[in-house]
Coordinates of C-alpha atoms in Angstrom, one line a residue:
M67 CA 15.7 95.1 -14.4
Q68 CA 12.3 93.5 -13.9
K69 CA 11.1 93.1 -17.3
I70 CA 13.4 91.2 -20.0
T71 CA 12.4 90.9 -23.5
V72 CA 14.3 88.2 -26.0
L73 CA 14.2 88.1 -29.7
S74 CA 14.8 84.3 -30.3
G75 CA 14.8 81.7 -33.1
G76 CA 15.3 78.4 -32.6
V77 CA 17.7 76.0 -31.0
G78 CA 20.4 79.1 -29.9
G79 CA 17.7 81.2 -29.0
A80 CA 15.9 78.3 -26.6
R81 CA 19.3 77.7 -25.1
F82 CA 20.3 81.3 -24.2
I83 CA 17.1 81.8 -22.7
Q84 CA 17.7 78.6 -20.6
G85 CA 20.5 80.2 -19.5
L86 CA 19.3 83.7 -18.7
L87 CA 16.4 81.8 -16.9
H88 CA 19.1 79.8 -15.1
G89 CA 21.0 82.9 -14.1
I90 CA 17.6 84.7 -12.8
A91 CA 17.2 81.8 -10.7
R92 CA 20.4 81.7 -8.9
G93 CA 20.4 85.4 -8.2
S94 CA 23.9 85.8 -10.6
L95 CA 22.5 88.6 -13.2
P96 CA 23.4 91.9 -12.0
G97 CA 20.6 94.1 -11.0
V98 CA 18.1 91.4 -11.9
P99 CA 15.6 89.9 -9.3
P100 CA 14.6 86.4 -8.8
D101 CA 11.2 87.3 -9.6
A102 CA 11.9 89.0 -13.4
E103 CA 9.5 88.9 -15.8
V104 CA 10.9 87.5 -19.4
T105 CA 8.9 87.6 -22.3
V106 CA 10.1 86.1 -25.8
I107 CA 8.9 87.2 -29.1
A108 CA 9.9 84.2 -31.5
N109 CA 10.3 84.3 -35.2
T110 CA 7.7 82.6 -37.0
A111 CA 9.2 82.9 -40.7
D112 CA 10.4 79.0 -40.5
D113 CA 6.3 77.9 -40.3
L114 CA 5.1 75.7 -42.7
W115 CA 2.1 74.1 -43.8
I116 CA 2.6 70.3 -44.3
H117 CA 0.5 67.3 -44.1
G118 CA -2.2 69.8 -43.5
L119 CA -0.7 70.9 -40.0
K120 CA 0.8 74.2 -39.2
V121 CA 4.0 73.6 -38.1
C122 CA 5.7 76.3 -36.0
P123 CA 9.9 75.1 -35.5
D124 CA 10.8 78.5 -33.3
L125 CA 7.6 78.7 -31.3
D126 CA 7.5 74.8 -30.5
T127 CA 11.8 74.8 -30.0
V128 CA 11.2 77.2 -27.3
M129 CA 8.2 75.7 -25.7
Y130 CA 9.7 72.3 -25.4
T131 CA 13.0 73.4 -24.1
L132 CA 11.4 75.5 -21.3
G133 CA 9.0 72.8 -20.7
D134 CA 11.8 70.1 -20.4
G135 CA 10.5 68.0 -23.2
I136 CA 13.0 68.8 -26.2
D137 CA 15.1 66.5 -27.8
T138 CA 18.3 67.9 -26.4
G139 CA 20.6 65.7 -28.7
R140 CA 19.0 67.1 -31.7
G141 CA 18.2 70.4 -30.4
W142 CA 14.6 70.1 -31.4
G143 CA 11.5 68.3 -31.5
R144 CA 10.8 65.9 -28.5
R145 CA 12.3 63.6 -26.4
E146 CA 11.7 59.9 -26.3
E147 CA 10.0 60.6 -30.3
T148 CA 9.0 57.6 -32.4
W149 CA 8.0 58.0 -35.8
S150 CA 5.3 55.4 -36.9
A151 CA 3.1 58.2 -38.5
K152 CA 6.1 59.2 -40.8
T153 CA 7.0 55.8 -41.7
E154 CA 3.0 55.0 -42.6
L155 CA 3.0 58.5 -44.8
E156 CA 6.5 57.2 -46.6
L157 CA 4.6 53.9 -47.5
Y158 CA 1.7 55.4 -48.9
G159 CA 4.0 57.6 -51.0
V160 CA 2.8 60.8 -49.3
E161 CA 4.6 63.8 -50.2
P162 CA 7.2 65.7 -49.2
T163 CA 9.2 62.8 -47.2
W164 CA 12.2 64.9 -46.4
F165 CA 10.2 66.6 -43.5
G166 CA 9.4 64.1 -40.7
L167 CA 6.7 64.8 -37.8
G168 CA 7.3 62.8 -34.9
D169 CA 4.3 61.1 -33.3
R170 CA 4.4 63.0 -29.9
D171 CA 5.2 66.4 -32.2
I172 CA 2.2 65.8 -34.2
A173 CA -0.3 66.4 -31.1
T174 CA 1.1 69.7 -30.7
H175 CA 0.4 70.7 -34.6
L176 CA -3.2 69.0 -34.3
V177 CA -3.8 70.9 -31.7
R178 CA -2.7 74.2 -33.1
T179 CA -4.2 73.7 -36.4
Q180 CA -7.7 72.7 -35.1
M181 CA -7.4 76.0 -33.1
L182 CA -6.3 78.0 -35.7
E183 CA -9.0 76.2 -38.1
S184 CA -11.6 77.5 -35.4
G185 CA -10.9 81.1 -35.8
Y186 CA -8.4 81.6 -32.7
P187 CA -5.1 83.6 -34.0
L188 CA -1.5 82.2 -33.6
S189 CA -1.0 84.3 -30.1
E190 CA -3.7 82.7 -28.6
V191 CA -3.0 79.4 -29.8
T192 CA 0.4 79.9 -28.4
T193 CA -0.9 80.6 -25.1
A194 CA -3.1 77.9 -24.6
L195 CA -0.7 75.5 -26.0
C196 CA 2.4 76.4 -23.1
R197 CA -0.3 75.8 -20.5
R198 CA 0.6 72.2 -20.8
W199 CA 4.2 72.7 -20.4
R200 CA 4.3 75.5 -17.4
S201 CA 4.7 72.8 -14.7
A202 CA 8.3 72.6 -15.8
E203 CA 10.2 74.1 -13.1
S204 CA 12.8 75.4 -16.0
W205 CA 9.9 77.2 -17.4
G206 CA 10.3 80.0 -14.9
G207 CA 8.3 83.5 -15.5
V208 CA 8.5 83.3 -19.3
R209 CA 5.7 84.2 -21.5
L210 CA 6.0 83.5 -25.0
L211 CA 4.8 85.4 -28.3
P212 CA 5.2 85.0 -31.6
M213 CA 6.1 87.7 -33.6
T214 CA 3.0 88.5 -35.9
D215 CA -0.1 86.2 -36.1
D216 CA -0.1 86.7 -39.8
R217 CA 1.0 84.2 -42.3
V218 CA 5.1 84.8 -43.0
E219 CA 7.3 82.3 -44.8
T220 CA 11.1 82.7 -45.5
H221 CA 11.7 81.1 -49.3
V222 CA 15.4 81.0 -50.7
A223 CA 16.3 81.0 -54.5
I224 CA 18.8 78.4 -55.4
A225 CA 20.6 77.9 -58.9
D226 CA 18.5 75.7 -61.2
A227 CA 19.6 75.3 -64.3
D228 CA 16.5 73.5 -65.7
A229 CA 14.4 76.4 -64.7
P230 CA 13.9 79.3 -67.1
S231 CA 15.0 81.9 -65.1
G232 CA 17.5 79.6 -63.8
R233 CA 16.8 80.0 -60.3
R234 CA 14.1 78.2 -58.2
V235 CA 12.6 79.2 -55.1
I236 CA 11.5 76.8 -52.3
H237 CA 10.7 77.2 -48.9
F238 CA 13.3 77.7 -46.1
Q239 CA 12.6 74.4 -44.6
E240 CA 13.2 72.5 -47.7
Y241 CA 16.6 74.6 -48.1
W242 CA 17.6 73.5 -44.6
V243 CA 16.3 70.1 -44.0
R244 CA 16.3 68.3 -47.4
L245 CA 19.3 70.2 -49.0
R246 CA 20.9 71.0 -45.4
A247 CA 22.1 74.4 -46.7
A248 CA 24.6 72.7 -48.5
V249 CA 24.2 74.8 -51.9
P250 CA 24.3 78.6 -52.1
A251 CA 21.5 80.7 -51.4
E252 CA 21.3 83.2 -54.3
A253 CA 18.5 85.1 -52.5
L254 CA 15.9 85.2 -49.8
V255 CA 12.4 86.1 -50.0
F256 CA 10.0 87.1 -47.0
V257 CA 6.6 86.0 -48.1
G258 CA 3.7 88.3 -46.4
L259 CA 6.6 90.1 -44.0
E260 CA 6.0 93.7 -45.5
Q261 CA 2.1 93.3 -44.7
S262 CA 2.2 91.6 -41.5
T263 CA 1.7 93.0 -38.2
P264 CA 3.2 92.4 -34.6
A265 CA 1.1 90.1 -32.5
P266 CA -0.7 91.6 -29.6
G267 CA 1.6 92.0 -26.8
V268 CA 4.7 92.0 -28.9
L269 CA 5.4 96.3 -29.0
D270 CA 4.4 96.4 -25.2
A271 CA 6.9 93.8 -24.6
I272 CA 9.5 96.1 -26.3
V273 CA 8.4 99.6 -24.9
D274 CA 7.8 98.1 -21.3
A275 CA 10.9 96.1 -20.9
D276 CA 14.1 97.0 -18.9
L277 CA 16.2 95.6 -21.4
V278 CA 16.1 93.9 -24.8
I279 CA 18.3 91.2 -25.4
L280 CA 19.3 89.7 -29.3
P281 CA 20.5 86.2 -28.1
P282 CA 22.9 84.1 -30.5
S283 CA 20.5 83.4 -33.1
N284 CA 20.5 83.7 -37.1
P285 CA 20.7 87.5 -37.8
V286 CA 18.9 87.0 -40.9
V287 CA 16.2 84.7 -40.8
S288 CA 15.4 84.7 -37.0
V289 CA 16.4 87.5 -35.8
G290 CA 16.4 89.5 -39.0
T291 CA 12.7 88.4 -39.4
I292 CA 11.7 89.9 -36.5
L293 CA 13.0 93.0 -37.1
G294 CA 11.2 92.9 -40.3
V295 CA 7.6 92.9 -39.0
P296 CA 6.5 96.6 -39.3
G297 CA 6.8 98.5 -36.9
L298 CA 8.8 96.3 -34.7
R299 CA 12.3 97.6 -35.6
E300 CA 10.9 101.2 -35.1
A301 CA 9.6 100.1 -31.5
L302 CA 13.3 99.0 -30.7
I303 CA 14.9 102.0 -31.7
S304 CA 12.8 104.3 -29.9
A305 CA 12.2 101.8 -26.9
P306 CA 13.8 103.3 -23.6
A307 CA 15.5 100.1 -22.7
P308 CA 19.1 99.2 -23.8
V309 CA 19.2 96.8 -26.6
V310 CA 22.3 94.3 -26.3
G311 CA 23.1 91.9 -28.6
L312 CA 25.3 88.7 -28.6
S313 CA 27.4 87.4 -31.7
P314 CA 26.1 84.0 -33.5
I315 CA 29.3 84.2 -35.0
V316 CA 32.6 82.9 -33.5
A317 CA 36.2 82.9 -35.3
D318 CA 34.5 83.8 -38.4
T319 CA 32.1 80.9 -38.9
H320 CA 28.8 80.1 -36.9
V321 CA 28.4 77.9 -33.8
H322 CA 25.2 76.3 -35.3
G323 CA 22.9 76.1 -38.0
M324 CA 23.2 78.3 -41.4
A325 CA 24.3 82.0 -40.5
K326 CA 26.8 81.9 -42.7
Q327 CA 24.7 81.0 -45.8
M328 CA 22.4 83.7 -44.9
L329 CA 24.9 86.5 -44.5
D330 CA 26.4 85.4 -47.5
A331 CA 23.1 85.5 -49.4
I332 CA 22.7 89.2 -48.3
G333 CA 26.3 90.2 -48.7
V334 CA 27.5 90.2 -45.1
D335 CA 30.8 89.1 -44.0
V336 CA 30.8 86.2 -41.6
T337 CA 32.6 87.8 -38.6
A338 CA 31.4 89.1 -35.5
A339 CA 31.5 92.8 -36.3
A340 CA 30.0 92.8 -39.8
V341 CA 27.0 91.3 -38.1
A342 CA 27.3 94.1 -35.1
L343 CA 27.3 96.3 -38.1
H344 CA 24.5 94.6 -40.0
Y345 CA 22.2 95.5 -36.9
G346 CA 23.5 98.8 -36.4
S347 CA 23.5 101.6 -33.6
R348 CA 21.2 103.2 -32.1
T349 CA 22.7 106.3 -32.2
A350 CA 22.6 106.0 -36.3
G351 CA 19.4 104.5 -37.2
G352 CA 20.3 100.9 -36.1
V353 CA 18.8 98.5 -33.1
L354 CA 21.8 98.1 -31.1
D355 CA 23.2 99.6 -27.8
G356 CA 26.0 96.8 -27.1
W357 CA 27.3 93.8 -28.4
L358 CA 29.2 91.0 -27.2
V359 CA 32.2 88.9 -29.4
D360 CA 33.7 85.7 -28.2
E361 CA 37.1 86.3 -26.9
S362 CA 38.6 84.7 -29.7
D363 CA 37.3 87.5 -31.5
S364 CA 38.4 90.5 -29.4
D365 CA 40.4 92.0 -32.7
H366 CA 36.9 92.8 -33.6
V367 CA 35.6 95.2 -30.6
A368 CA 37.2 98.0 -31.8
A369 CA 35.8 98.1 -35.1
V370 CA 32.3 97.8 -33.4
E371 CA 33.0 100.5 -31.2
A372 CA 33.9 102.4 -33.7
A373 CA 30.3 102.1 -34.9
G374 CA 28.8 103.7 -31.4
I375 CA 28.3 100.4 -30.2
T376 CA 29.4 98.9 -26.9
C377 CA 31.5 95.9 -27.0
A378 CA 33.3 93.3 -25.2
A379 CA 34.9 89.9 -25.4
V380 CA 34.1 86.9 -23.4
P381 CA 33.3 83.3 -23.7
L382 CA 30.1 82.9 -25.8
M383 CA 30.0 79.1 -26.2
M384 CA 26.9 77.8 -24.5
T385 CA 28.5 74.8 -23.1
D386 CA 26.0 74.5 -20.0
H387 CA 23.7 76.6 -18.2
D388 CA 26.4 78.1 -15.7
A389 CA 28.7 79.2 -19.2
T390 CA 25.3 80.4 -20.8
A391 CA 24.1 82.5 -17.8
A392 CA 27.5 83.8 -17.7
M393 CA 27.1 84.9 -21.3
A394 CA 23.7 86.7 -20.0
A395 CA 25.4 88.3 -17.1
A396 CA 27.9 89.7 -19.3
A397 CA 25.4 91.1 -21.7
I398 CA 23.6 92.9 -19.0
D399 CA 26.9 94.0 -17.2
L400 CA 27.8 96.0 -20.7
V401 CA 24.8 98.1 -20.7
R402 CA 23.8 98.4 -17.3
P403 CA 23.8 102.2 -16.4
A404 CA 27.0 102.5 -13.8

């Protein structure tokens, strides 16, 4: 398996990619050589414009993580960050105050915004930004691509008794950062998704892959939005490579983030089996050949396999790079030809 493609959200996807690269470097992944190429297709529907700057949270989380610049405690943003600009903006009374940009992080957004406003597409901007981080040993042979160059944003409808419709629609980041996903999401609106097109290199990364992995990222607003880019799901369904996913649900709850709230919003049960059925089997028009569940969810294996998806139960907690590499190895073993 020379070419591996990963469809990634933010924190969970980035940590999985770290473990995958760790396993490649150690030679512990079956059938994967040390010079294997990894392409990451990242979700951009979490993106927003704030204070005149274009912020791409999932792209940046993957980039900072692989470049050894991530704040490992938070799982996002820069290590050794300071917040002077955020404080000054608050003193000026500039809204929104609920989304803070760190001083070091602002540099990334300034460069991105300047390049976008000069006419460069997001895919080329991302390549340029990644050059700053490629000297890190942990980067490996990774290529990072946005799912699309087009503007796509996830919005969330929540209850609002004062609104004529009884609902108010807010940006996904406001739902997550300001509200902490503490109120029910009544509906999700993916603005611009249906009109978007895959970024250059995205379809080729799927068609040319020897393996495609869906890591334990949010199946609705991370991997789900990537699959929602027109043409991308179809490319995945018809791709010659096997497609294997790892459940973000362990013991009927999410490990990190808000998968539960998002699954509730689209009417999917919060179980490892239900997420697999949501993705569906490639034999029935879905996207999966294989699916890993946590060993605590071993009772879900039969239901997944009954749907035409090869399934196994293994430890799925990314406690360190070795544990995550073992997850990647198990995913490869699950769909590797005998």
